Amino acid sequence: MNDTYINTTLIIILICHLAAIIVAYKKRKSTLIIPYLNMVMVIGIFVFWTTTIPNIKAHHFEFREIVVIGLEACILLFALYAIFGSFNKIYVKVLNTIGFGLHLLTTIGLLYYMLAFKFDSLY
């Protein structure tokens, strides 16, 4: 993947997050867009992670990697629970919003990092 492809993808992800914030603000309540967006982000992260792991010859799990994968799995579980289960429970809304915020901040950080430094590829 080259810089242009990655930057374009990050900008599209950022636009989707901002659109979800605008829709939630206009409706004056949390919507199901946030759990759907969380689910898509987590599935994308898992797909990227599983496609890059076989390319590494000797892969040793670090604590940071295990924490991120565990956090993403929890975000996925709560997104699925909000979509198929009960969206009106307060703790489900709070955890989906926290996951949404983490994904938004990570996307902004990655976009800044990619625009500030020149890369030939992500890996």
Tab-separated table of C-alpha atoms in Angstrom:
chain	number	residue	atom	x	y	z
A	1	MET	CA	0.000	0.000	0.000
A	2	ASN	CA	1.330	3.406	-0.857
A	3	ASP	CA	0.867	6.755	0.892
A	4	THR	CA	-1.955	7.971	-1.322
A	5	TYR	CA	-4.053	4.859	-0.771
A	6	ILE	CA	-3.560	4.921	2.991
A	7	ASN	CA	-4.216	8.669	3.288
A	8	THR	CA	-7.367	8.362	1.198
A	9	THR	CA	-8.592	5.486	3.339
A	10	LEU	CA	-7.916	7.407	6.559
A	11	ILE	CA	-9.725	10.488	5.226
A	12	ILE	CA	-12.761	8.380	4.265
A	13	ILE	CA	-12.784	6.817	7.741
A	14	LEU	CA	-12.511	10.277	9.314
A	15	ILE	CA	-15.404	11.576	7.177
A	16	CYS	CA	-17.549	8.611	8.257
A	17	HIS	CA	-16.799	9.342	11.914
A	18	LEU	CA	-17.606	13.028	11.516
A	19	ALA	CA	-20.833	12.178	9.677
A	20	ALA	CA	-21.841	9.904	12.572
A	21	ILE	CA	-21.166	12.733	15.034
A	22	ILE	CA	-23.231	15.175	12.955
A	23	VAL	CA	-26.168	12.756	12.661
A	24	ALA	CA	-26.108	12.059	16.403
A	25	TYR	CA	-25.977	15.802	17.126
A	26	LYS	CA	-28.837	16.630	14.750
A	27	LYS	CA	-31.042	13.890	16.218
A	28	ARG	CA	-30.019	14.986	19.723
A	29	LYS	CA	-29.479	11.386	20.775
A	30	SER	CA	-27.148	8.522	20.153
A	31	THR	CA	-27.961	6.495	17.069
A	32	LEU	CA	-27.168	3.003	15.835
A	33	ILE	CA	-24.665	4.478	13.385
A	34	ILE	CA	-21.980	4.433	16.076
A	35	PRO	CA	-22.157	0.666	16.797
A	36	TYR	CA	-22.246	-0.102	13.066
A	37	LEU	CA	-19.199	2.096	12.488
A	38	ASN	CA	-17.421	0.479	15.449
A	39	MET	CA	-18.188	-2.966	14.036
A	40	VAL	CA	-16.845	-2.062	10.596
A	41	MET	CA	-13.699	-0.529	12.099
A	42	VAL	CA	-12.972	-3.566	14.283
A	43	ILE	CA	-13.540	-5.998	11.429
A	44	GLY	CA	-11.217	-3.890	9.261
A	45	ILE	CA	-8.551	-3.899	11.969
A	46	PHE	CA	-8.865	-7.676	12.413
A	47	VAL	CA	-8.633	-8.270	8.652
A	48	PHE	CA	-5.553	-6.037	8.391
A	49	TRP	CA	-3.961	-7.747	11.386
A	50	THR	CA	-4.619	-11.276	10.102
A	51	THR	CA	-3.300	-10.478	6.630
A	52	THR	CA	-0.041	-8.959	7.898
A	53	ILE	CA	0.762	-11.563	10.581
A	54	PRO	CA	1.556	-14.415	8.107
A	55	ASN	CA	4.069	-12.152	6.335
A	56	ILE	CA	6.182	-11.910	9.494
A	57	LYS	CA	8.596	-14.845	9.837
A	58	ALA	CA	8.877	-15.053	13.624
A	59	HIS	CA	5.999	-13.286	15.321
A	60	HIS	CA	6.030	-12.891	19.086
A	61	PHE	CA	2.986	-11.342	20.708
A	62	GLU	CA	3.805	-8.237	22.670
A	63	PHE	CA	1.713	-7.042	25.581
A	64	ARG	CA	0.614	-3.948	23.615
A	65	GLU	CA	-0.631	-6.077	20.752
A	66	ILE	CA	-2.592	-8.369	23.054
A	67	VAL	CA	-4.159	-5.363	24.815
A	68	VAL	CA	-5.219	-3.755	21.510
A	69	ILE	CA	-6.658	-7.010	20.136
A	70	GLY	CA	-8.526	-7.600	23.411
A	71	LEU	CA	-9.862	-4.037	23.437
A	72	GLU	CA	-11.016	-4.333	19.837
A	73	ALA	CA	-12.712	-7.651	20.622
A	74	CYS	CA	-14.583	-5.988	23.503
A	75	ILE	CA	-15.630	-3.102	21.266
A	76	LEU	CA	-16.875	-5.613	18.690
A	77	LEU	CA	-18.853	-7.537	21.315
A	78	PHE	CA	-20.563	-4.399	22.601
A	79	ALA	CA	-21.253	-3.179	19.070
A	80	LEU	CA	-22.890	-6.496	18.217
A	81	TYR	CA	-24.823	-6.415	21.482
A	82	ALA	CA	-26.078	-2.914	20.659
A	83	ILE	CA	-27.081	-3.905	17.125
A	84	PHE	CA	-28.742	-7.242	17.888
A	85	GLY	CA	-29.543	-6.845	21.566
A	86	SER	CA	-30.469	-3.901	23.667
A	87	PHE	CA	-29.216	-0.545	22.473
A	88	ASN	CA	-31.014	1.430	25.184
A	89	LYS	CA	-28.890	0.224	28.087
A	90	ILE	CA	-26.642	2.954	29.433
A	91	TYR	CA	-23.441	0.913	29.771
A	92	VAL	CA	-23.760	-0.292	26.162
A	93	LYS	CA	-24.092	3.297	24.932
A	94	VAL	CA	-21.155	4.431	27.057
A	95	LEU	CA	-18.841	1.639	25.905
A	96	ASN	CA	-19.817	2.147	22.251
A	97	THR	CA	-19.138	5.857	22.595
A	98	ILE	CA	-15.752	5.188	24.224
A	99	GLY	CA	-14.841	2.784	21.396
A	100	PHE	CA	-16.029	5.341	18.853
A	101	GLY	CA	-13.896	8.030	20.484
A	102	LEU	CA	-10.833	5.781	20.582
A	103	HIS	CA	-11.252	4.960	16.896
A	104	LEU	CA	-11.726	8.650	16.035
A	105	LEU	CA	-8.646	9.740	17.988
A	106	THR	CA	-6.571	6.919	16.510
A	107	THR	CA	-7.682	7.822	12.990
A	108	ILE	CA	-6.784	11.483	13.517
A	109	GLY	CA	-3.427	10.501	15.014
A	110	LEU	CA	-2.608	8.130	12.149
A	111	LEU	CA	-3.620	10.728	9.567
A	112	TYR	CA	-1.431	13.354	11.227
A	113	TYR	CA	1.453	10.889	11.472
A	114	MET	CA	1.090	9.872	7.811
A	115	LEU	CA	0.893	13.482	6.637
A	116	ALA	CA	3.793	14.649	8.827
A	117	PHE	CA	6.194	11.889	7.799
A	118	LYS	CA	6.764	10.380	4.370
A	119	PHE	CA	6.283	6.614	4.084
A	120	ASP	CA	6.758	4.230	1.201
A	121	SER	CA	4.461	1.669	2.758
A	122	LEU	CA	2.678	0.970	6.034
A	123	TYR	CA	4.540	-2.322	6.540
